[in-house]
Coordinates of C-alpha atoms and ligand atoms in Angstrom, one line a residue:
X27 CA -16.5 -7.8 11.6
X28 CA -14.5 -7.6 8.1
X29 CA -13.2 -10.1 7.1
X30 CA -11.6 -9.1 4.2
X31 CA -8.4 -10.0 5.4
X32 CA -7.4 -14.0 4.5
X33 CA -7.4 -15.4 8.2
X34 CA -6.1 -18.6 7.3
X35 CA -3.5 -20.5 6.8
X36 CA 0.4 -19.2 7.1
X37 CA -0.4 -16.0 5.2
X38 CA -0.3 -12.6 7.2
X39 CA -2.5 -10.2 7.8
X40 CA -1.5 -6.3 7.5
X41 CA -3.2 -3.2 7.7
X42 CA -2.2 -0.1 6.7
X43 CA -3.2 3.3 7.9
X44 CA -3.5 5.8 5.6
X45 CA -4.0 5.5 1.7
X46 CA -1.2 8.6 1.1
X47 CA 2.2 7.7 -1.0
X48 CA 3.6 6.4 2.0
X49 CA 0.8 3.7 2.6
X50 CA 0.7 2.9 -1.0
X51 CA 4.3 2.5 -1.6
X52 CA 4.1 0.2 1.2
X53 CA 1.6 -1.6 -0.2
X54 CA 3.1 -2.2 -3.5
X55 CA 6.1 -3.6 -2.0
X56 CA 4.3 -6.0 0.5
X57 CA 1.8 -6.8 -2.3
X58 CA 4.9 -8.8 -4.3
X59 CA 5.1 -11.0 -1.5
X60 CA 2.4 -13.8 -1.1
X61 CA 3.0 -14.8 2.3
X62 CA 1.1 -11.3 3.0
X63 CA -2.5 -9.7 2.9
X64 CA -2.6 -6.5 2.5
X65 CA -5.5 -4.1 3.4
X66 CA -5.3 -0.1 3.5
X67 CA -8.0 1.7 5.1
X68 CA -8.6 5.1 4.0
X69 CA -10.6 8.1 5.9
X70 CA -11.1 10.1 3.6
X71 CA -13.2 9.4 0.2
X72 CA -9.9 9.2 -2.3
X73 CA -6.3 8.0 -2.1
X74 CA -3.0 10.3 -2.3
X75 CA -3.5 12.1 1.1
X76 CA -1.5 15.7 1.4
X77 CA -0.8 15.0 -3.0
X78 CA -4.3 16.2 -4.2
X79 CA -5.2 17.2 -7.5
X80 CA -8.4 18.5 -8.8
X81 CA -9.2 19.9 -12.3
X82 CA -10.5 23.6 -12.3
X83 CA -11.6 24.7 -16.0
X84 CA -9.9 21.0 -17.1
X85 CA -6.3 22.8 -15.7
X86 CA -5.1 20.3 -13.0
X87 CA -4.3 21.9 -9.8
X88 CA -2.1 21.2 -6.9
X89 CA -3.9 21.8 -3.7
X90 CA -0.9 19.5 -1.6
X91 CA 2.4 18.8 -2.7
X92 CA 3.1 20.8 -5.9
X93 CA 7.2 20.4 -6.7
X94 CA 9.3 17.3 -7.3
X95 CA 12.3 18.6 -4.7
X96 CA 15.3 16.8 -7.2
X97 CA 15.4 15.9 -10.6
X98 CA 17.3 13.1 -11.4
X99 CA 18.3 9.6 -10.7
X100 CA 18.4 10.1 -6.8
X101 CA 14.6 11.2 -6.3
X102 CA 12.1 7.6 -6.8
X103 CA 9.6 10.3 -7.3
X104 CA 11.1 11.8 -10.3
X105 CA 12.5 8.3 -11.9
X106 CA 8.8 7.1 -11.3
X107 CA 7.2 10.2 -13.3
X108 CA 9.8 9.5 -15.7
X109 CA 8.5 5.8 -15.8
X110 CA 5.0 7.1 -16.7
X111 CA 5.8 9.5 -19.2
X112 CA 5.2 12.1 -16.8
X113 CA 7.9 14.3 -17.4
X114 CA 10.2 14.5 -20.8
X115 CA 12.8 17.4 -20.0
X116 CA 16.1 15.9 -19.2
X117 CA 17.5 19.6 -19.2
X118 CA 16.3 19.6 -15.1
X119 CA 18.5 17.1 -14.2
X120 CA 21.1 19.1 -15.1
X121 CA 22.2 22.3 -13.1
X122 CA 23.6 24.3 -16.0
X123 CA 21.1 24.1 -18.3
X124 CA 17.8 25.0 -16.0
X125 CA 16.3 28.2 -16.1
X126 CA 16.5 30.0 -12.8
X127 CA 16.6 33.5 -13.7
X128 CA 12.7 33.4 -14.1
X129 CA 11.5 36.1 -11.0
X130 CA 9.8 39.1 -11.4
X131 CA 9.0 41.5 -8.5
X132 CA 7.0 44.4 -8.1
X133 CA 6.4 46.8 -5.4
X134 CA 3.2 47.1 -3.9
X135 CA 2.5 50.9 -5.8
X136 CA 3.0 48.6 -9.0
X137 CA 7.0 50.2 -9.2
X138 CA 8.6 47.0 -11.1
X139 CA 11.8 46.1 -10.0
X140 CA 14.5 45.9 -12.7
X141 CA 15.8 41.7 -13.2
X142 CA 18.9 42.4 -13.0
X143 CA 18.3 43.8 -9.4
X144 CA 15.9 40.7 -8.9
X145 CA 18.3 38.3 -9.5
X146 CA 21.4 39.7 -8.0
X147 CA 19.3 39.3 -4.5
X148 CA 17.8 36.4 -5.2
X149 CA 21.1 34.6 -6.1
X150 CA 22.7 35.8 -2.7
X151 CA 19.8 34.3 -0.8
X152 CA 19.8 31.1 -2.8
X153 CA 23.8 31.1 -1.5
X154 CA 22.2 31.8 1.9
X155 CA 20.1 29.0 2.2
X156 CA 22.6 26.2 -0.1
X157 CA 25.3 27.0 2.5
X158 CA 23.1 26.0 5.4
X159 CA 23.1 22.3 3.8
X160 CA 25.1 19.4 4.9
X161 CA 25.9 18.2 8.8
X162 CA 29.2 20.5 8.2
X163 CA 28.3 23.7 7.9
X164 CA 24.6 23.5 9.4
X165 CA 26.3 22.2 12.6
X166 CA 28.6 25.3 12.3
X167 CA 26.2 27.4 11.8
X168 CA 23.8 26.4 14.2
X169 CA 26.7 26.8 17.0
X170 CA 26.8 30.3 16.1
X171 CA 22.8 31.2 15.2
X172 CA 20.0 30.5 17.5
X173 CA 17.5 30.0 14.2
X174 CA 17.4 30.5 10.6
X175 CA 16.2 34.0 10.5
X176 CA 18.8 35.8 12.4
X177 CA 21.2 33.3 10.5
X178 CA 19.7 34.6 7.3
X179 CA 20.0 38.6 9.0
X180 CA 23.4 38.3 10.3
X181 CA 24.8 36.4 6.8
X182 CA 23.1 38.5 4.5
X183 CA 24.0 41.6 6.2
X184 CA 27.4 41.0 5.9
X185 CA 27.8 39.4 2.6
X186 CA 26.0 42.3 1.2
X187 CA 26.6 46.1 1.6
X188 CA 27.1 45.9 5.6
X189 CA 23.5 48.1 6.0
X190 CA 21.4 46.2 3.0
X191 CA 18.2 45.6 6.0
X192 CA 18.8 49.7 7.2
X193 CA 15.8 51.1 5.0
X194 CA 17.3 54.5 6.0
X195 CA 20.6 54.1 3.8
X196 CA 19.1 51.3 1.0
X197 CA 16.1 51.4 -1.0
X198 CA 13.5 49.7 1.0
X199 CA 12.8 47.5 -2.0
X200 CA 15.9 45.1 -0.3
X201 CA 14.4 44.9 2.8
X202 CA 11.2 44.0 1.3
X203 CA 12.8 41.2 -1.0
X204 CA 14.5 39.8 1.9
X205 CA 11.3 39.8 3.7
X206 CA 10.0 38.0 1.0
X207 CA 13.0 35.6 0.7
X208 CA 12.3 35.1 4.4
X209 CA 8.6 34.0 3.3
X210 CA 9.5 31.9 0.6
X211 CA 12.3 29.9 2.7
X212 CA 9.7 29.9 5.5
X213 CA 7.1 27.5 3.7
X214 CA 9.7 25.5 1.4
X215 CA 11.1 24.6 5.2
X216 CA 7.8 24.5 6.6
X217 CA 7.5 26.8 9.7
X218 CA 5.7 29.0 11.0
X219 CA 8.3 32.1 10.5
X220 CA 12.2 31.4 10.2
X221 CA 11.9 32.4 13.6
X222 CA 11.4 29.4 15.3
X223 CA 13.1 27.3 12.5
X224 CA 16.2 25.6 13.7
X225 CA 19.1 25.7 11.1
X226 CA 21.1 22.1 11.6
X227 CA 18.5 20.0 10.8
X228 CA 19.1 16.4 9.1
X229 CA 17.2 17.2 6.1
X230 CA 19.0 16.5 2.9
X231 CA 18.1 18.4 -0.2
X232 CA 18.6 15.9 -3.9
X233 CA 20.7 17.3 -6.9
X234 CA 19.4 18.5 -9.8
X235 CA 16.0 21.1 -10.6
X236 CA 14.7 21.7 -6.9
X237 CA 11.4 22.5 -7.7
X238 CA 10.3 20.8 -11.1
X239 CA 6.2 21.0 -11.7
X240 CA 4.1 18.6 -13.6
X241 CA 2.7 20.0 -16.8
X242 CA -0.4 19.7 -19.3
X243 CA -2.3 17.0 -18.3
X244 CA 0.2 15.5 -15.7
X245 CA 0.1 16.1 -11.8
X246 CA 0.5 14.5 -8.5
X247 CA -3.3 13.2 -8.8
X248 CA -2.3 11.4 -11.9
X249 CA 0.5 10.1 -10.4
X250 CA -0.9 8.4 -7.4
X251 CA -4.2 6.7 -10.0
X252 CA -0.9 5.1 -11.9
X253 CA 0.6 4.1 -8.5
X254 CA -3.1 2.9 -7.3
X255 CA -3.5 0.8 -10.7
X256 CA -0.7 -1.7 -9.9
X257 CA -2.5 -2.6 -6.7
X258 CA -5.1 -5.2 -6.0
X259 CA -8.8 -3.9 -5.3
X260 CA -7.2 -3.1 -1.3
X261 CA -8.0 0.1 -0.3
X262 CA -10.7 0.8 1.9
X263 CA -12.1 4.6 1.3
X264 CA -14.6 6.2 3.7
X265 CA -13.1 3.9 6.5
X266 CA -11.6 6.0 9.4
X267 CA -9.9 4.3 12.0
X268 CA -10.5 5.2 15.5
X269 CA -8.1 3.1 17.0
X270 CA -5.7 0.1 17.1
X271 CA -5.7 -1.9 20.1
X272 CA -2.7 -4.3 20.8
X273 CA -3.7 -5.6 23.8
X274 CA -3.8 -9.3 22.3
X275 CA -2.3 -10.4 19.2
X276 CA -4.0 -10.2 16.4
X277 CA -4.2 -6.4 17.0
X278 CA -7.8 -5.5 16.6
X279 CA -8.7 -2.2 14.4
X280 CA -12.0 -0.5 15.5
X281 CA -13.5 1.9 12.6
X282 CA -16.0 4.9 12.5
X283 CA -18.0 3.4 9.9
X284 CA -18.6 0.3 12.4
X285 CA -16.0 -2.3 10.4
X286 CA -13.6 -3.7 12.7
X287 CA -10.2 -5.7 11.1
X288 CA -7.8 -7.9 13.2
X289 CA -4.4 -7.6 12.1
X290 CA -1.1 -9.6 12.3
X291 CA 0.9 -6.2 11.3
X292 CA -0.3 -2.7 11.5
X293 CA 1.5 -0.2 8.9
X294 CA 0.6 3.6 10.6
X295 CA 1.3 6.2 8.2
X296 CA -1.7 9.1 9.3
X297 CA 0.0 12.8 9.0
X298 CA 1.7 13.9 12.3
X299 CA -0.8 16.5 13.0
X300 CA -3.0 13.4 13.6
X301 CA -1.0 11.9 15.7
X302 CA -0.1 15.2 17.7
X303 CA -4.4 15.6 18.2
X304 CA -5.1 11.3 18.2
X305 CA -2.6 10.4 20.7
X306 CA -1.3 13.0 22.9
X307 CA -3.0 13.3 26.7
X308 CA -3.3 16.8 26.9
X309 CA -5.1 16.5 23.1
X310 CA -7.5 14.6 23.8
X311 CA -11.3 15.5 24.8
X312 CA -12.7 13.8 28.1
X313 CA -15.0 11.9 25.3
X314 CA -12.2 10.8 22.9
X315 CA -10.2 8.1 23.2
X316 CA -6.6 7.4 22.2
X317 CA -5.5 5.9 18.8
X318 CA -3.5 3.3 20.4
X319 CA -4.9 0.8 22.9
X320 CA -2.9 0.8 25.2
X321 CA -1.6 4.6 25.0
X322 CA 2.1 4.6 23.1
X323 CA 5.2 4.6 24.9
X324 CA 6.0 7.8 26.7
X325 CA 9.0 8.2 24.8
X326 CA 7.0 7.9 21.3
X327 CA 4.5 10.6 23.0
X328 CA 7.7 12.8 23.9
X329 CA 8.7 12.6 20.3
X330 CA 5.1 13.4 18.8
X331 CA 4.9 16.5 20.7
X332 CA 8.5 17.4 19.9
X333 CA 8.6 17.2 16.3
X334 CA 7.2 20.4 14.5
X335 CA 3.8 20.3 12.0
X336 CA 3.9 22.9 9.8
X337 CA 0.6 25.4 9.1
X338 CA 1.0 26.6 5.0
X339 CA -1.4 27.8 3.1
X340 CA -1.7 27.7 -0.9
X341 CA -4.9 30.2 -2.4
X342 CA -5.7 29.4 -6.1
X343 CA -7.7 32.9 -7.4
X344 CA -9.9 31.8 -10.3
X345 CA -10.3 35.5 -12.2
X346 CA -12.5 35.5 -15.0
X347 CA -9.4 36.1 -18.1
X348 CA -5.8 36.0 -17.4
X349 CA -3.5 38.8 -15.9
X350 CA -2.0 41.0 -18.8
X351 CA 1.0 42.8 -17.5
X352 CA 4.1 43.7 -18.7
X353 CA 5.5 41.3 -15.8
X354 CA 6.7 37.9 -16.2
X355 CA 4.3 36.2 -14.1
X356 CA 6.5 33.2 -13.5
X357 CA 6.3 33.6 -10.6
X358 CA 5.8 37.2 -9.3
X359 CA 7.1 38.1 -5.9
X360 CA 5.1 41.1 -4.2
X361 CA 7.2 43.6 -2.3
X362 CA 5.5 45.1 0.8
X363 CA 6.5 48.9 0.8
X364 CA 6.7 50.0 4.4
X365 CA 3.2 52.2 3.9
X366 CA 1.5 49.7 2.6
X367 CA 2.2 46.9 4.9
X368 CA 0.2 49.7 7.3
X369 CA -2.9 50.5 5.1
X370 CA -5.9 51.0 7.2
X371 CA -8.1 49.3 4.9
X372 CA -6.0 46.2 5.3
X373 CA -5.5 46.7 8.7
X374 CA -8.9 46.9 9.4
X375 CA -10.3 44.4 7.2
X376 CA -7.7 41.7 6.4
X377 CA -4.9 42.3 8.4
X378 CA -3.5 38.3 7.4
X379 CA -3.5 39.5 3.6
X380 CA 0.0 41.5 4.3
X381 CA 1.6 38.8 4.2
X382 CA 1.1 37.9 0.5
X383 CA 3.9 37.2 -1.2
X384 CA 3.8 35.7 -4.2
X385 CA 1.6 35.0 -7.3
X386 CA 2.0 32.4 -10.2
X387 CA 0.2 31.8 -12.7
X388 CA -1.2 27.4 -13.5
X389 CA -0.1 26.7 -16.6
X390 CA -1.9 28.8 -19.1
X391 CA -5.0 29.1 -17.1
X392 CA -6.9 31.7 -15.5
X393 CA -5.8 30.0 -12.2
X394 CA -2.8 31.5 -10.2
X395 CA -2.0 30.5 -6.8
X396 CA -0.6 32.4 -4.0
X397 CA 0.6 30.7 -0.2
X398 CA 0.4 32.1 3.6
X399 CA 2.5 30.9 6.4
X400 CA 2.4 31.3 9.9
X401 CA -0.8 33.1 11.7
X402 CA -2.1 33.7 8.5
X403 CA -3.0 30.2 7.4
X404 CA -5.5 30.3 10.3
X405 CA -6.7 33.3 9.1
X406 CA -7.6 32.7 5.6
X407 CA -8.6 29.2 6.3
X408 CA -11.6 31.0 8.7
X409 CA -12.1 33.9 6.0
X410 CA -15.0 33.8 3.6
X411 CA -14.5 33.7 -0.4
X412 CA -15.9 36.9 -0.5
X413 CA -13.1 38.8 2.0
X414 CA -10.5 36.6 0.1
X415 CA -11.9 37.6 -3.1
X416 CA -12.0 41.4 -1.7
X417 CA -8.6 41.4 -0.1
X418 CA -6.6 39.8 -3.3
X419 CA -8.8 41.9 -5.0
X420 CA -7.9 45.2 -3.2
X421 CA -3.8 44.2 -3.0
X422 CA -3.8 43.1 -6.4
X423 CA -4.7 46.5 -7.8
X424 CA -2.4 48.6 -6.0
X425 CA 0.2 46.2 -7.5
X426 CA -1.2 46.1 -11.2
X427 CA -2.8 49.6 -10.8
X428 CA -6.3 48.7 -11.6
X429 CA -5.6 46.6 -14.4
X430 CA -7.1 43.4 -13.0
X431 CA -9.7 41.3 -13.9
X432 CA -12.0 39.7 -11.9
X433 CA -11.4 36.9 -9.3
X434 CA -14.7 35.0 -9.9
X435 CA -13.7 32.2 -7.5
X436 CA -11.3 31.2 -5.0
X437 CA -10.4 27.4 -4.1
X438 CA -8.4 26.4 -1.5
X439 CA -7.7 23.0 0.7
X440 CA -8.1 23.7 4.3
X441 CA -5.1 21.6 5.4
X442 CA -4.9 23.3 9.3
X443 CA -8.7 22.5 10.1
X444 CA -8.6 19.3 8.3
X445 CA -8.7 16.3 10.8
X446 CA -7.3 13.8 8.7
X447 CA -4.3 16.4 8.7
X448 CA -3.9 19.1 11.2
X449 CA -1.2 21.0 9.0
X450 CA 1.2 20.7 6.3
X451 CA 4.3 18.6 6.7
X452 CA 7.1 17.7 9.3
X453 CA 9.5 21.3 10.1
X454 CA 12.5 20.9 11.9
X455 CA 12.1 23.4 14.8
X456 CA 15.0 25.2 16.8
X457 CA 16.9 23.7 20.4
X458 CA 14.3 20.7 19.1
X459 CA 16.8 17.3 18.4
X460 CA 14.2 16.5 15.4
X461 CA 16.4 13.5 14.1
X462 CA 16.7 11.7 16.8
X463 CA 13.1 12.6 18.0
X464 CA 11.8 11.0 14.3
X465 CA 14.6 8.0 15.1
X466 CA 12.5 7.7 18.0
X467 CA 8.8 8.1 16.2
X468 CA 9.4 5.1 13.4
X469 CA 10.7 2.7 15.8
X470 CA 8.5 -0.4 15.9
X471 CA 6.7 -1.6 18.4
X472 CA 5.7 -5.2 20.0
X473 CA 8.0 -6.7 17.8
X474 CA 6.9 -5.2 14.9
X475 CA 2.9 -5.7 15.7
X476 CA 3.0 -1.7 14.3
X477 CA 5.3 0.1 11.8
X478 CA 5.2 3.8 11.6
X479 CA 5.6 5.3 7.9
X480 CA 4.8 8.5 6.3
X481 CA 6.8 11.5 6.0
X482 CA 7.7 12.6 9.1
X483 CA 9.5 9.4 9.9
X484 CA 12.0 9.9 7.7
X485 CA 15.1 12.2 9.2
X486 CA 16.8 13.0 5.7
X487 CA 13.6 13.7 3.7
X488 CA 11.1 15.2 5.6
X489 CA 8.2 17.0 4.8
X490 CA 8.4 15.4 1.1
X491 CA 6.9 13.3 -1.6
X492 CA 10.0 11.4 -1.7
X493 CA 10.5 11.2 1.7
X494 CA 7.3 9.8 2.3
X495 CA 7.4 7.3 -0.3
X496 CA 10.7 5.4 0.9
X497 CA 9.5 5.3 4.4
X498 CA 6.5 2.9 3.2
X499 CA 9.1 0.8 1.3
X500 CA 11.2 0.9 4.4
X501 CA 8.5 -0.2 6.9
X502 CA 7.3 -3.2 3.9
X503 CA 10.8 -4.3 3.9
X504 CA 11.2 -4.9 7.6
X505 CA 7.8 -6.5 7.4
X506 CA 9.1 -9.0 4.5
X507 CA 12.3 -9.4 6.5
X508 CA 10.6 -10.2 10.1
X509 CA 8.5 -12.2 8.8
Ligands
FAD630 C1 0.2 22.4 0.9 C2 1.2 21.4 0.8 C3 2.3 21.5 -0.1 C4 3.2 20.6 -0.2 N1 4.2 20.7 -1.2 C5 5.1 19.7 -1.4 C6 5.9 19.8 -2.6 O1 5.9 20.7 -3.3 N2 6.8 18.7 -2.7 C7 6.8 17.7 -1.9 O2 7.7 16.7 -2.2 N3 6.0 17.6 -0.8 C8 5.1 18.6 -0.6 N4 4.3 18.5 0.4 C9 4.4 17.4 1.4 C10 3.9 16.0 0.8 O3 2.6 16.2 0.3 C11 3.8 15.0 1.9 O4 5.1 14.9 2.6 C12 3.4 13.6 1.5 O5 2.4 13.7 0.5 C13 3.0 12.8 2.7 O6 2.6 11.5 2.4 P1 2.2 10.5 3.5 O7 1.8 9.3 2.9 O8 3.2 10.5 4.6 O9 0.9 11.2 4.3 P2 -0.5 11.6 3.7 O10 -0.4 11.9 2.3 O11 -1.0 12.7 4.6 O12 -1.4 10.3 3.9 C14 -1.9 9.9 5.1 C15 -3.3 9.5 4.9 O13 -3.9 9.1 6.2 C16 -5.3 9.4 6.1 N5 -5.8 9.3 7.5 C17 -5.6 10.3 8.5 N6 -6.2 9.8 9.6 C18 -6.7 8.6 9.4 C19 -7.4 7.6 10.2 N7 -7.7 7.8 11.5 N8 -7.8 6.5 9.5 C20 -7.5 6.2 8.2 N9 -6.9 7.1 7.5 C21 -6.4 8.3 8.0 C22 -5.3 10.7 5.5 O14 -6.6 11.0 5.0 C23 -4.3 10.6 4.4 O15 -4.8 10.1 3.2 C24 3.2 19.4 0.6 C25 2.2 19.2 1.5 C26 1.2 20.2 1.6 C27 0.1 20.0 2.6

């Protein structure tokens, strides 16, 4: 038995689940109270969760969360990078002054397509998905759409020629960009394909740049050390918990590596792809037991199986000197001609690799990344380096012509197979009521014996840094005023 924990006297015991920004903001907050004890206990062997940075050729790398979604007073995540020096370009907080016409795109037989062209579709499908914010129109919307993508068909249809998807009277290069709009919109929601992605969702998107990146040495890893420095010596790494048993107050806290905890609060912030496999029935193995003893609510189950966990995928190609093209590689979108999108060789051999999309060079590094959605992510999380190297290597120079050079390494973090994880983040899926189903999820329970943090708790910021962070600062504060 730990005993880590003070057990005497009037002060109170929590633990919290989960050393990601959501546990750790919690932490903080509780920590500038004295009447508490704060302990986190980590699975995994480092703190930061789905933000996870790790220096390739001393270029830091994003293999979780890679954007700041909102620059500027109204994002905790942005003020706090400001706090640390992090970031020094007030221009992003700003919408006039930051620079969105950077896109290039080229067509899979390496035909460039002219940025004026670029733009001109890629500022219509911007319009496409701003107008789709706010309870207003996504409610009007969503009365007349069944999901995003035959929203995003029907819409862009119309506001465009009338036959822009009808690769029989335009070139087929719109129907590719749209595809790859369709793509891109798919993994900033977080779905599987627009398909299945409902459109009124709760989800509230901050002013200011919507995608700002850390640069030189700065990155979400860097971030979350700063964040862990202004803690005590509380967080437990290597120590998975296997389950949480309210039964009798204290709540006791059983872990693999044999520690047990008792706890006056419990903080849970694990992803919701671990709570979909830890605490579902029909999930379970005959030889696994729940994460809660006794089994949560019905209701709470009904709302863990309702909410939708996203499957993305994010490949970082090492090659052995950068890409010289006459494209802009910031970022490059590739457009899938019809042929190609039906090459034997990619049929046969990599049929997931079609669904590249996009490639953008890290910094100044050798490093660009590229992301999959939907079956895909499966896919490439199963495939060896060598049919990833082969199958970037084959699509890549068809699109560059040969001029390539080599991809000596390919790095990637398995988020779908991961167990601490089970996917990406919270997506808010059509006919699904997803805000009142994550109402539902982050509603105490045993008068406040458990809190529930962590992204997918929140039903205006979902699926983000942000998001997660104000949810532990939420659950701390209802601690601090319980108690
Ligand atoms: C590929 C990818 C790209 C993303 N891109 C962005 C982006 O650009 N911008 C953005 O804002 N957000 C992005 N996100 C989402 C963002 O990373 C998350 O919303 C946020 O980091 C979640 O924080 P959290 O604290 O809720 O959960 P987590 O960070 O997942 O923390 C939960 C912690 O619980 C631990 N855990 C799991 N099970 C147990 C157990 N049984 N016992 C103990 N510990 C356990 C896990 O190891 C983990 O450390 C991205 C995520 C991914 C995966």
């Amino acid at each position: 038995m730990s005993t880590s924990c003070s057990e005497t006297g009037l002060t109170k015991r929590v633990i919290i689940v989960g050393a990601g920004i959501a546990g750790i903001a919690a932490a903080r907050e509780i920590c500038k109270d004295d009447r508490f004890n704060v302990v986190i206990l980590e699975a995994s062997n480092r703190a930061g969760g789905r933000m996870f940075t790790r220096k390739i050729d001393n270029t830091p790398v994003e293999f979780g969360a890679t954007f700041i979604h909102g620059a500027g007073e109204h994002n905790v995540i942005y003020q706090l990078a400001k706090h640390y020096g992090m970031i020094s370009d007030d221009r992003r907080e700003n919408p006039e002054m930051w620079d969105k016409s950077t896109l290039s795109a080229v067509l899979t037989n390496g035909e460039a397509i002219s940025s004026e062209v670029v733009m001109k579709y890629w500022n219509m499908f911007s319009n496409l998905a701003d107008d789709i914010e706010g309870t207003n129109n996504s409610s009007t919307w969503a009365s007349m759409y069944n999901d995003l993508y035959s929203y995003l068909v029907a819409e862009f249809t119309k506001r465009s020629s009338g036959d822009a998807l009808d690769v029989a009277k335009t070139p087929p290069y719109v129907k590719s960009m749209f595809d790859t709009f369709v793509n891109w919109l798919t993994i900033s929601e977080g779905g599987n394909h627009c398909r299945g992605i409902g459109i009124n969702g709760s989800y509230r998107s901050l002013p200011g740049d919507r995608e700002v990146r850390f640069e030189n040495i700065y990155s979400y890893g860097y971030l979350i050390q700063k964040l862990v420095d202004t803690l005590p010596d509380c967080i437990h790494c290597n120590t998975e918990v296997l389950s949480i048993n309210t039964e009798n107050n204290p709540a006791l806290i059983t872990c693999k590596n044999g520690c047990q905890y008792e706890a006056d609060h419990v903080i849970v912030t694990v992803p919701l792809g671990v709570l979909k496999k830890r605490c579902l029935d029909e999930n379970l193995s005959p030889n696994e037991q729940s994460l809660f003893i006794p089994a949560l609510p019905a209701e709470k189950q009904i709302a863990i199986r309702s909410i939708g966990f996203a499957q993305v995928g994010k490949v970082v190609l090492q090659f052995d000197q950068e890409i010289t093209s006459k494209y802009s590689l910031l970022p490059l979108m590739i457009l899938w001609r019809p042929d190609d999108k039906h090459d034997p060789v990619i049929n046969k051999k990599f049929p997931w690799a079609n669904e590249l999309f996009l490639l953008e060079r890290i910094q100044n590094s050798n490093l660009y990344e590229s992301w999959v959605t939907g079956s895909a992510v499966a896919c490439v999380e199963q495939a060896s380096k060598e049919e990833i190297i082969e199958a970037f290597t084959y699509i890549l120079s068809k699109v560059f012509k040969h001029h390539i050079p080599k991809i000596v390494d390919v790095h990637m973090h398995k988020w779908q197979s991961d167990p601490l994880f089970n996917g990406c983040y919270t997506v808010h899926l059509a006919d699904v009521n997803t805000s009142a189903n994550i109402t539902k999820l982050r509603e105490p329970l045993n008068n406040n014996q458990v809190l529930f943090a962590g992204e997918a708790t929140t039903e205006e910021y979902y699926s983000t840094v942000h998001g997660a962070y104000l949810t532990g600062i939420r659950e701390a504060k209802r601690l601090m005023e319980f108690v």
